[in-house]
C-alpha cells in the first residue's frame, strides 16, 4: 500500500464516515494536500428517528476536518497495489 | 460494500501530504470548474444533512385526524405553493415541503405501478367511520393528488421544449416520480368525490365552501390540456366570435371567488410541522439547503394572471386575417405572462401537426402574409405556368419553416426572444439571397415579368424577396430595441444604438414605400384595362371585359393592403421619431461632456466596442452595417449643428400625431391597423410611447451643467425609450 500515491486513489469507490456519524459512499474525483475530498455519485446514509435513511447527493466536497475514517474495498485496493509496480 | 473494507484513512492522509500545497490531484476527465457545484459537507448553507428540525417537524403525524379548518389551511397552502414553485422556486421548498405531499410521494414511489391505490399517507383502519379521518385521507389526499397532477402537467410542459427547464421552470423533483402512472380521470374522480363529501357532511360551513372552491379549481386546471387541443377557425365577416371555452370561464369565476377569501385564508394557523425543510434532509437532494418560501408571497394573484392569460390567448378566436395572428403574437411577446401560459401559448399557436391554431397550415398562413404584403395579384399568382407555380410553392415551403421559427419565439422570455431573433437575422438574410436569385431567375428563364415603374425607371418587383427583406429588418429592429429593455447597453452606447435604429427604420420605410408603389402600380394597371377594352371588338371584347371585371374585383383588396402598409409606416415613424428625439437629448449630454465613453483600461479603441455591439448585424448584406466612421461623422455633424427648439417641437408633434392615428385606429377597430385583438394592451403600448415622447421632451428643456451625471429613468416610460435624466 505504501507504493501507492495520492493519484492512485482517484476513481476509487470510497466509504467515508463523518464525525457526525453519517456515512458517504461515492467515487473519489479529486483531493488536495489536506486532504479535502471531492466525491461524485455520492450517497449518504444516516440514522434518523431510529431509521436508516439513504439518499443521493450527487457531487459532494468533504472537508478533511469532517472525516472520521475512509475505507475502500479490499479487492479494489489490491488491484491498485498490484497494478502500481507494473507501471 | 461492507465486507472486505480496508481502512485507508492514515495512508490517504499521508499520501495527500506529499501533494504540493496549492495542487489538486484529480481525474483527467474532471474539470475543477465542475467542482464549484459540489455540496460541501458541514457547510450550513450547502449541507442539507445538517438541517435541524423542530420536535413538531420530527414527530408530525400524517395519519391522525384533523379538523376542517386545519385541512382547509393545509390544502390552501399546498395549492398556493404550486404557484410559488412556478415563480422560479424549487419543489423541495414549496409543494414537496408539505409532509402530506412527501409521505404520499414516498409511498407511491415504492410501488408506482399500482397507480392511485398506492397514493396514500399510510395505513389507517376504519377511516370511513370518522369524518375527521376522512377529511385527511379523502379530502386532503385528493388536494395533494390534484396539486401533484398539476405539478406533473407543468413539468411535462417544461420538458416539452417550449419553455426552458431550470430557467423558466424548475424541474428538479428529488428523483421522485410525480404520480406519472396515475390516470387524470382517477384524480378528477377523487376531487369530485371530495366535493360531494364536503357538500353532504359540511353543508353550511364557510371553510367547506372555500375548500370546495380549491377542489373545483384544481379540477379545471387539470383539464387545461383540453385547451391546447381546441381548434380555432378563422372568423369570417358574418360569423360571430366563439364564446370563451367553458373551462376558462369556470376557472375565471372560481379564481375570482377564491381571491375574495385570501385574507381569511391568511388568518388561518398552519398545523405546526406540516411544512418543513425535512424533505431536503431525508430525500435525494442535489441542491443546497434552502429556506421555505413564505406562503403569503402568493395570494392567488399569479393564478389570476394565468386565467387572464388564457382569456388573452383565446382572444385570437376573433381573428380575421393573418395580420391579426402576427399582431396577437407580437403582443404576447411584448407582455408579461405566467410561465404556464407561455408554454400553453406555444402549443396552442403551432400544433404538433404544424398547423396554426389547429386549422391552417403554416404555409397557408405564410402565403396569406405574403399576399397581404406584396404578392396579391402578382404574376406569380396569376401565371398559368405550372412549373413556375411549383417553384414558387417550393420557395414558400422553405420560407414557412423559418416563419414557424419566428412564431415559436413569441412565447419565450425577453432574453431568449432576443437571442432567437438574433439567430433568425442570418437565417432570413440567407433566405433573402435565395429568394432574390429565384425571382431574378423567373424573369430570365420563364419570362415571368414582374416589373413596375419606380422612381422613373422600370424595376423588378421582387414581391417575395421584399417580404423576406422586410421581416428581416423588422427582426433586426426588435433585436436592437430589446437591448434597451434588457439593459444590455451602457448609457454611453445609447446614442449609437438609437442612431442605428434610425438607420434601420429608414431602410424599412424605403422597402415599404417600394412595395406600396408596386401595389399601386397593380391597381393602376387594372384601371388602365378600361382603355384597352375600347380597342377590342366582338368576342374578344366580351372575353376581355370578363377578365377586366375579375381583375377589378382585386382593387379593394389591393387598396386595403396599401392602406395597411401606410399604417405600418406610421408606426415605424413613431419609433424613428422617438429615436431621433432621444438622440437629440443624448447629443446635449455628449456636448456638455457628461456622457462619454469611460476611460476603462480595456477600451483601447472605441471602434472595436462599436463592432462588438453591432456584431449581430455585421454579416447582413442589406442593409449593410455602416462603418464606425459613418457614425462618427454623423455625431460630429450633429454636435456642430444642434437642433433648434422648432426642430424639436416638430419631431415631438409628429410623434404624438402619429400615435394618435394609431390609437384612434385601435379604438375604432380599423382593419388596416389590425390591433382589435387585445386592444387594451396595444393602447397601453402606444400610451407608453407617448409618455416617453413627453418625458424626453421635458428633459430636453432642462439646462445641463458639466458637473451633473446621467441617470436612466425607465419607470412609467416605454421600455425601448427610457428617459435619460441629468442630476
Short mmCIF file of C-alpha atoms in Angstrom, two decimals, chain B residues 293-719:
data_model
loop_
_atom_site.label_atom_id
_atom_site.label_comp_id
_atom_site.label_asym_id
_atom_site.label_seq_id
_atom_site.Cartn_x
_atom_site.Cartn_y
_atom_site.Cartn_z
CA UNK B 293 -40.85 30.43 0.85
CA UNK B 294 -43.40 32.33 2.98
CA UNK B 295 -46.92 31.36 1.98
CA UNK B 296 -48.07 34.97 1.84
CA UNK B 297 -45.78 35.59 -1.13
CA UNK B 298 -48.58 34.13 -3.25
CA UNK B 299 -52.12 35.41 -2.85
CA UNK B 300 -53.60 33.63 -5.88
CA UNK B 301 -52.65 36.64 -7.98
CA UNK B 302 -50.45 34.51 -10.23
CA UNK B 303 -53.38 32.13 -10.71
CA UNK B 304 -55.38 35.17 -11.73
CA UNK B 305 -52.61 36.12 -14.16
CA UNK B 306 -52.77 32.61 -15.63
CA UNK B 307 -56.53 32.86 -16.14
CA UNK B 308 -56.25 36.33 -17.68
CA UNK B 309 -53.57 35.00 -20.00
CA UNK B 310 -55.80 32.13 -21.12
CA UNK B 311 -58.51 34.64 -21.94
CA UNK B 312 -55.99 36.74 -23.85
CA UNK B 313 -54.82 33.69 -25.77
CA UNK B 314 -58.39 32.76 -26.56
CA UNK B 315 -58.99 36.29 -27.90
CA UNK B 316 -57.31 35.11 -31.11
CA UNK B 317 -60.61 33.42 -31.93
CA UNK B 318 -61.63 36.93 -33.11
CA UNK B 319 -59.03 36.92 -35.84
CA UNK B 320 -59.96 37.81 -39.38
CA UNK B 321 -56.57 37.83 -41.08
CA UNK B 322 -53.03 36.55 -40.77
CA UNK B 323 -52.04 40.08 -39.69
CA UNK B 324 -54.23 39.59 -36.61
CA UNK B 325 -52.21 36.46 -35.77
CA UNK B 326 -48.93 38.33 -36.20
CA UNK B 327 -50.06 41.24 -34.04
CA UNK B 328 -51.53 38.92 -31.42
CA UNK B 329 -48.22 37.04 -31.29
CA UNK B 330 -46.23 40.28 -31.08
CA UNK B 331 -48.48 41.50 -28.29
CA UNK B 332 -47.99 38.20 -26.46
CA UNK B 333 -44.24 38.58 -26.86
CA UNK B 334 -44.37 42.14 -25.56
CA UNK B 335 -46.40 41.49 -22.42
CA UNK B 336 -45.63 39.67 -19.18
CA UNK B 337 -47.21 36.23 -18.73
CA UNK B 338 -47.38 33.31 -16.38
CA UNK B 339 -44.84 30.65 -17.32
CA UNK B 340 -47.61 28.09 -17.85
CA UNK B 341 -49.47 30.45 -20.19
CA UNK B 342 -46.27 30.90 -22.16
CA UNK B 343 -45.94 27.15 -22.55
CA UNK B 344 -49.63 26.78 -23.40
CA UNK B 345 -49.49 29.61 -25.93
CA UNK B 346 -46.66 27.97 -27.86
CA UNK B 347 -48.52 24.66 -28.05
CA UNK B 348 -51.82 26.39 -28.80
CA UNK B 349 -50.40 28.57 -31.59
CA UNK B 350 -48.44 25.94 -33.52
CA UNK B 351 -49.76 22.42 -33.13
CA UNK B 352 -47.97 19.09 -33.39
CA UNK B 353 -49.29 18.71 -36.94
CA UNK B 354 -47.57 22.04 -37.83
CA UNK B 355 -50.85 23.87 -38.19
CA UNK B 356 -51.65 27.31 -36.81
CA UNK B 357 -54.43 27.01 -34.19
CA UNK B 358 -55.14 23.51 -35.49
CA UNK B 359 -56.88 24.76 -38.63
CA UNK B 360 -54.46 26.17 -41.18
CA UNK B 361 -51.07 25.02 -42.39
CA UNK B 362 -48.14 27.27 -41.57
CA UNK B 363 -47.54 27.56 -45.33
CA UNK B 364 -51.12 28.85 -45.83
CA UNK B 365 -50.63 31.35 -43.05
CA UNK B 366 -47.37 32.46 -44.65
CA UNK B 367 -48.97 32.70 -48.09
CA UNK B 368 -51.63 34.99 -46.71
CA UNK B 369 -48.99 37.15 -45.06
CA UNK B 370 -47.07 37.50 -48.32
CA UNK B 371 -50.22 38.09 -50.33
CA UNK B 372 -51.30 40.86 -48.00
CA UNK B 373 -47.89 42.45 -48.19
CA UNK B 374 -46.80 42.35 -51.81
CA UNK B 375 -47.84 39.22 -53.66
CA UNK B 376 -51.57 39.84 -54.19
CA UNK B 377 -52.48 39.79 -57.86
CA UNK B 378 -48.83 39.36 -58.83
CA UNK B 379 -47.70 37.47 -61.92
CA UNK B 380 -46.54 34.54 -59.79
CA UNK B 381 -50.07 34.08 -58.55
CA UNK B 382 -51.82 34.72 -61.86
CA UNK B 383 -49.47 32.71 -64.04
CA UNK B 384 -50.72 29.57 -65.73
CA UNK B 385 -47.18 28.16 -65.91
CA UNK B 386 -47.31 25.08 -63.68
CA UNK B 387 -43.53 24.92 -63.33
CA UNK B 388 -43.42 28.47 -62.01
CA UNK B 389 -46.26 27.69 -59.61
CA UNK B 390 -44.37 24.61 -58.41
CA UNK B 391 -41.15 26.59 -57.93
CA UNK B 392 -42.94 29.34 -56.01
CA UNK B 393 -44.52 26.68 -53.78
CA UNK B 394 -41.07 25.20 -53.11
CA UNK B 395 -39.71 28.58 -52.10
CA UNK B 396 -42.65 29.36 -49.83
CA UNK B 397 -42.24 25.94 -48.23
CA UNK B 398 -38.65 26.88 -47.46
CA UNK B 399 -39.75 30.22 -46.03
CA UNK B 400 -42.55 28.67 -43.97
CA UNK B 401 -40.13 26.62 -41.88
CA UNK B 402 -38.38 29.88 -40.94
CA UNK B 403 -41.73 31.58 -40.32
CA UNK B 404 -42.53 28.70 -37.96
CA UNK B 405 -39.38 29.51 -36.02
CA UNK B 406 -40.40 33.16 -35.88
CA UNK B 407 -43.76 32.17 -34.40
CA UNK B 408 -42.17 29.90 -31.83
CA UNK B 409 -40.03 32.73 -30.47
CA UNK B 410 -43.08 34.64 -29.29
CA UNK B 411 -43.69 32.73 -26.06
CA UNK B 412 -40.10 32.93 -24.87
CA UNK B 413 -38.84 35.15 -22.08
CA UNK B 414 -37.46 38.51 -23.34
CA UNK B 415 -33.79 37.40 -23.14
CA UNK B 416 -34.46 34.26 -25.15
CA UNK B 417 -36.60 36.20 -27.62
CA UNK B 418 -33.66 38.48 -28.39
CA UNK B 419 -31.31 35.54 -28.64
CA UNK B 420 -33.57 33.67 -31.08
CA UNK B 421 -34.28 36.82 -33.09
CA UNK B 422 -30.52 37.44 -33.40
CA UNK B 423 -30.11 33.98 -34.85
CA UNK B 424 -33.05 34.50 -37.21
CA UNK B 425 -31.37 37.57 -38.74
CA UNK B 426 -28.78 35.44 -40.55
CA UNK B 427 -31.40 32.84 -41.46
CA UNK B 428 -33.63 35.48 -43.07
CA UNK B 429 -30.61 37.08 -44.75
CA UNK B 430 -29.75 33.79 -46.45
CA UNK B 431 -33.39 33.32 -47.34
CA UNK B 432 -33.47 36.77 -48.90
CA UNK B 433 -30.42 35.96 -51.02
CA UNK B 434 -32.01 32.71 -52.25
CA UNK B 435 -35.33 34.37 -52.85
CA UNK B 436 -33.83 37.21 -54.89
CA UNK B 437 -31.88 34.79 -57.06
CA UNK B 438 -35.05 32.79 -57.55
CA UNK B 439 -37.13 35.79 -58.58
CA UNK B 440 -34.50 37.09 -60.98
CA UNK B 441 -34.29 33.63 -62.44
CA UNK B 442 -38.03 33.56 -63.01
CA UNK B 443 -37.70 36.52 -65.32
CA UNK B 444 -34.70 35.19 -67.21
CA UNK B 445 -35.75 31.55 -67.55
CA UNK B 446 -39.54 31.63 -67.52
CA UNK B 447 -40.15 35.18 -68.75
CA UNK B 448 -42.45 35.86 -65.82
CA UNK B 449 -42.03 39.60 -65.81
CA UNK B 450 -42.91 41.12 -62.50
CA UNK B 451 -41.85 44.71 -63.14
CA UNK B 452 -43.16 48.14 -62.30
CA UNK B 453 -42.11 51.74 -62.62
CA UNK B 454 -40.43 53.08 -59.51
CA UNK B 455 -38.73 56.45 -59.24
CA UNK B 456 -38.93 56.87 -63.00
CA UNK B 457 -37.39 53.57 -64.02
CA UNK B 458 -38.64 50.06 -64.66
CA UNK B 459 -37.56 47.77 -61.82
CA UNK B 460 -38.10 44.16 -60.84
CA UNK B 461 -40.88 43.94 -58.28
CA UNK B 462 -39.36 41.03 -56.29
CA UNK B 463 -42.52 40.62 -54.17
CA UNK B 464 -41.37 37.57 -52.21
CA UNK B 465 -37.89 38.97 -51.58
CA UNK B 466 -39.44 42.25 -50.45
CA UNK B 467 -41.44 40.44 -47.79
CA UNK B 468 -38.44 38.43 -46.61
CA UNK B 469 -36.28 41.55 -46.50
CA UNK B 470 -38.95 43.50 -44.61
CA UNK B 471 -39.38 40.76 -41.98
CA UNK B 472 -35.60 40.51 -41.60
CA UNK B 473 -35.25 44.24 -40.97
CA UNK B 474 -38.17 44.22 -38.58
CA UNK B 475 -36.43 41.43 -36.63
CA UNK B 476 -33.20 43.46 -36.64
CA UNK B 477 -35.11 46.41 -35.22
CA UNK B 478 -36.55 44.17 -32.49
CA UNK B 479 -33.08 42.96 -31.58
CA UNK B 480 -31.72 46.50 -31.24
CA UNK B 481 -34.71 47.80 -29.29
CA UNK B 482 -34.92 44.77 -26.99
CA UNK B 483 -31.36 45.62 -25.97
CA UNK B 484 -32.68 48.76 -24.26
CA UNK B 485 -35.38 46.78 -22.49
CA UNK B 486 -32.88 44.19 -21.29
CA UNK B 487 -30.44 46.91 -20.21
CA UNK B 488 -27.71 45.46 -22.40
CA UNK B 489 -26.31 48.81 -23.43
CA UNK B 490 -24.31 51.19 -21.32
CA UNK B 491 -25.66 54.75 -21.30
CA UNK B 492 -22.66 55.89 -23.37
CA UNK B 493 -23.72 53.39 -26.07
CA UNK B 494 -27.30 54.66 -26.25
CA UNK B 495 -26.56 57.33 -28.86
CA UNK B 496 -25.02 54.95 -31.40
CA UNK B 497 -27.82 52.41 -30.87
CA UNK B 498 -30.58 54.99 -31.42
CA UNK B 499 -28.66 56.20 -34.45
CA UNK B 500 -28.71 52.63 -35.75
CA UNK B 501 -32.45 52.40 -35.01
CA UNK B 502 -32.92 55.49 -37.14
CA UNK B 503 -30.85 53.93 -39.92
CA UNK B 504 -32.81 50.67 -39.80
CA UNK B 505 -36.17 52.43 -39.86
CA UNK B 506 -35.00 54.48 -42.86
CA UNK B 507 -34.37 51.23 -44.69
CA UNK B 508 -37.68 49.72 -43.59
CA UNK B 509 -39.51 52.84 -44.79
CA UNK B 510 -37.74 52.55 -48.13
CA UNK B 511 -38.89 49.00 -48.69
CA UNK B 512 -42.43 49.76 -47.52
CA UNK B 513 -42.57 52.70 -49.91
CA UNK B 514 -41.37 50.49 -52.76
CA UNK B 515 -43.98 47.81 -52.00
CA UNK B 516 -46.75 50.42 -51.75
CA UNK B 517 -45.76 51.76 -55.15
CA UNK B 518 -45.76 48.24 -56.54
CA UNK B 519 -49.25 47.58 -55.18
CA UNK B 520 -50.43 50.92 -56.55
CA UNK B 521 -48.97 50.04 -59.94
CA UNK B 522 -51.10 46.87 -59.94
CA UNK B 523 -54.21 48.96 -59.20
CA UNK B 524 -53.22 51.37 -61.98
CA UNK B 525 -52.72 48.52 -64.46
CA UNK B 526 -56.21 47.19 -63.71
CA UNK B 527 -57.70 50.65 -64.07
CA UNK B 528 -55.98 51.02 -67.44
CA UNK B 529 -57.75 47.91 -68.72
CA UNK B 530 -60.78 50.11 -69.50
CA UNK B 531 -58.80 51.93 -72.18
CA UNK B 532 -57.72 48.62 -73.70
CA UNK B 533 -61.32 47.42 -73.69
CA UNK B 534 -62.34 50.26 -76.01
CA UNK B 535 -59.93 48.94 -78.63
CA UNK B 536 -61.34 45.38 -78.53
CA UNK B 537 -64.18 44.14 -80.69
CA UNK B 538 -66.72 41.29 -80.79
CA UNK B 539 -65.99 38.12 -78.80
CA UNK B 540 -62.57 39.36 -77.93
CA UNK B 541 -64.16 42.38 -76.27
CA UNK B 542 -66.54 40.16 -74.29
CA UNK B 543 -63.70 37.94 -73.07
CA UNK B 544 -61.56 40.94 -72.22
CA UNK B 545 -64.44 42.53 -70.34
CA UNK B 546 -64.89 39.38 -68.30
CA UNK B 547 -61.18 39.33 -67.49
CA UNK B 548 -61.27 43.00 -66.59
CA UNK B 549 -64.20 42.51 -64.22
CA UNK B 550 -62.29 39.74 -62.47
CA UNK B 551 -59.22 41.91 -62.10
CA UNK B 552 -61.26 44.89 -60.96
CA UNK B 553 -62.57 42.78 -58.10
CA UNK B 554 -58.99 42.75 -56.80
CA UNK B 555 -58.79 46.53 -56.42
CA UNK B 556 -60.48 46.81 -52.98
CA UNK B 557 -58.08 44.20 -51.56
CA UNK B 558 -55.06 45.89 -53.10
CA UNK B 559 -56.23 49.24 -51.77
CA UNK B 560 -56.71 47.71 -48.31
CA UNK B 561 -53.15 46.37 -48.38
CA UNK B 562 -51.81 49.77 -49.44
CA UNK B 563 -53.66 51.36 -46.53
CA UNK B 564 -52.35 48.68 -44.16
CA UNK B 565 -48.78 49.34 -45.29
CA UNK B 566 -49.31 53.06 -44.82
CA UNK B 567 -50.35 52.38 -41.22
CA UNK B 568 -47.19 50.36 -40.77
CA UNK B 569 -45.25 53.37 -41.98
CA UNK B 570 -46.96 55.50 -39.34
CA UNK B 571 -45.91 53.00 -36.65
CA UNK B 572 -42.30 52.95 -37.81
CA UNK B 573 -42.25 56.73 -37.91
CA UNK B 574 -43.22 56.78 -34.24
CA UNK B 575 -40.20 54.59 -33.44
CA UNK B 576 -37.97 56.68 -35.67
CA UNK B 577 -39.22 59.95 -34.20
CA UNK B 578 -38.52 58.75 -30.68
CA UNK B 579 -35.06 57.53 -31.68
CA UNK B 580 -34.35 60.98 -33.15
CA UNK B 581 -35.68 62.74 -30.06
CA UNK B 582 -33.62 60.52 -27.81
CA UNK B 583 -30.52 61.17 -29.95
CA UNK B 584 -31.03 64.95 -29.67
CA UNK B 585 -31.18 64.64 -25.89
CA UNK B 586 -28.10 62.40 -25.77
CA UNK B 587 -26.18 64.80 -28.06
CA UNK B 588 -26.77 67.52 -25.47
CA UNK B 589 -25.21 65.32 -22.81
CA UNK B 590 -22.31 64.39 -25.08
CA UNK B 591 -21.68 68.02 -25.95
CA UNK B 592 -21.69 69.08 -22.30
CA UNK B 593 -19.21 66.30 -21.52
CA UNK B 594 -21.37 64.41 -19.01
CA UNK B 595 -21.86 61.47 -21.34
CA UNK B 596 -18.73 59.90 -22.79
CA UNK B 597 -17.04 56.54 -23.16
CA UNK B 598 -15.43 55.85 -19.80
CA UNK B 599 -11.70 55.67 -19.55
CA UNK B 600 -11.55 51.91 -18.97
CA UNK B 601 -8.10 50.38 -19.39
CA UNK B 602 -9.57 47.70 -21.70
CA UNK B 603 -11.09 50.30 -24.02
CA UNK B 604 -8.22 50.81 -26.42
CA UNK B 605 -10.32 51.62 -29.41
CA UNK B 606 -13.96 52.77 -29.48
CA UNK B 607 -14.35 51.29 -32.95
CA UNK B 608 -13.78 47.81 -31.52
CA UNK B 609 -16.57 48.42 -28.99
CA UNK B 610 -18.85 49.57 -31.81
CA UNK B 611 -18.09 46.45 -33.84
CA UNK B 612 -18.68 44.20 -30.86
CA UNK B 613 -22.03 45.78 -30.11
CA UNK B 614 -23.10 45.62 -33.74
CA UNK B 615 -21.95 42.04 -34.24
CA UNK B 616 -25.45 40.55 -34.71
CA UNK B 617 -25.90 42.82 -37.75
CA UNK B 618 -22.37 42.67 -39.17
CA UNK B 619 -22.99 39.79 -41.57
CA UNK B 620 -26.22 41.19 -43.03
CA UNK B 621 -25.99 42.03 -46.72
CA UNK B 622 -28.78 44.59 -46.95
CA UNK B 623 -28.87 46.94 -45.12
CA UNK B 624 -25.15 46.67 -44.54
CA UNK B 625 -23.75 47.78 -41.22
CA UNK B 626 -22.44 51.34 -41.58
CA UNK B 627 -18.75 51.60 -40.68
CA UNK B 628 -17.81 53.30 -37.43
CA UNK B 629 -16.52 56.32 -39.38
CA UNK B 630 -20.09 56.96 -40.61
CA UNK B 631 -21.37 57.07 -37.09
CA UNK B 632 -18.53 59.37 -36.02
CA UNK B 633 -19.22 61.65 -38.99
CA UNK B 634 -22.90 61.83 -38.07
CA UNK B 635 -22.14 62.54 -34.42
CA UNK B 636 -19.65 65.32 -35.21
CA UNK B 637 -22.09 66.96 -37.62
CA UNK B 638 -24.94 66.76 -35.12
CA UNK B 639 -22.80 68.33 -32.42
CA UNK B 640 -21.79 71.15 -34.74
CA UNK B 641 -25.34 71.92 -35.78
CA UNK B 642 -27.61 71.45 -32.78
CA UNK B 643 -31.35 71.19 -33.29
CA UNK B 644 -33.42 74.33 -32.80
CA UNK B 645 -36.42 74.28 -30.42
CA UNK B 646 -38.60 74.46 -33.56
CA UNK B 647 -36.97 71.27 -34.90
CA UNK B 648 -37.57 69.52 -31.60
CA UNK B 649 -41.19 70.64 -31.45
CA UNK B 650 -41.71 69.40 -34.97
CA UNK B 651 -40.33 65.93 -34.09
CA UNK B 652 -42.45 65.80 -30.92
CA UNK B 653 -45.68 66.85 -32.55
CA UNK B 654 -45.12 64.46 -35.42
CA UNK B 655 -44.63 61.55 -32.96
CA UNK B 656 -47.73 62.49 -30.97
CA UNK B 657 -49.93 62.91 -34.04
CA UNK B 658 -48.73 59.55 -35.41
CA UNK B 659 -49.51 57.90 -32.07
CA UNK B 660 -52.98 59.42 -32.23
CA UNK B 661 -53.55 57.99 -35.71
CA UNK B 662 -52.75 54.50 -34.43
CA UNK B 663 -54.63 54.73 -31.13
CA UNK B 664 -57.69 56.09 -32.97
CA UNK B 665 -57.36 53.14 -35.34
CA UNK B 666 -57.20 50.69 -32.44
CA UNK B 667 -60.25 52.19 -30.78
CA UNK B 668 -62.26 52.22 -33.99
CA UNK B 669 -61.15 48.65 -34.80
CA UNK B 670 -59.61 49.83 -38.04
CA UNK B 671 -58.71 46.72 -40.06
CA UNK B 672 -55.68 48.44 -41.52
CA UNK B 673 -54.24 48.85 -38.01
CA UNK B 674 -55.28 45.30 -37.13
CA UNK B 675 -54.95 45.65 -33.37
CA UNK B 676 -58.55 44.99 -32.38
CA UNK B 677 -57.50 41.82 -30.54
CA UNK B 678 -56.05 42.62 -27.09
CA UNK B 679 -56.66 46.25 -27.96
CA UNK B 680 -56.11 47.41 -24.35
CA UNK B 681 -52.57 46.01 -24.40
CA UNK B 682 -51.86 47.83 -27.64
CA UNK B 683 -53.31 51.07 -26.34
CA UNK B 684 -51.08 50.72 -23.29
CA UNK B 685 -48.10 50.12 -25.59
CA UNK B 686 -48.71 53.31 -27.56
CA UNK B 687 -49.54 55.36 -24.46
CA UNK B 688 -46.18 54.40 -23.03
CA UNK B 689 -44.55 55.57 -26.25
CA UNK B 690 -46.49 58.80 -25.77
CA UNK B 691 -45.19 59.12 -22.20
CA UNK B 692 -41.62 58.58 -23.41
CA UNK B 693 -42.09 61.30 -26.03
CA UNK B 694 -43.40 63.74 -23.44
CA UNK B 695 -40.77 62.69 -20.87
CA UNK B 696 -37.85 63.12 -23.25
CA UNK B 697 -39.35 66.39 -24.49
CA UNK B 698 -39.49 67.78 -20.94
CA UNK B 699 -35.96 66.64 -20.26
CA UNK B 700 -34.80 68.45 -23.37
CA UNK B 701 -35.93 71.74 -21.88
CA UNK B 702 -33.79 71.37 -18.76
CA UNK B 703 -30.41 73.14 -18.66
CA UNK B 704 -27.35 70.91 -18.22
CA UNK B 705 -24.18 71.66 -16.26
CA UNK B 706 -20.87 69.86 -16.63
CA UNK B 707 -20.96 68.66 -13.02
CA UNK B 708 -24.12 66.61 -13.50
CA UNK B 709 -24.32 62.92 -14.25
CA UNK B 710 -26.78 60.94 -16.35
CA UNK B 711 -29.35 58.61 -14.78
CA UNK B 712 -31.75 56.29 -16.57
CA UNK B 713 -35.40 56.59 -15.62
CA UNK B 714 -37.44 53.77 -17.12
CA UNK B 715 -40.36 53.71 -14.69
CA UNK B 716 -43.59 54.59 -16.45
CA UNK B 717 -41.90 55.08 -19.80
CA UNK B 718 -41.76 52.80 -22.79
CA UNK B 719 -39.22 50.03 -22.32
#
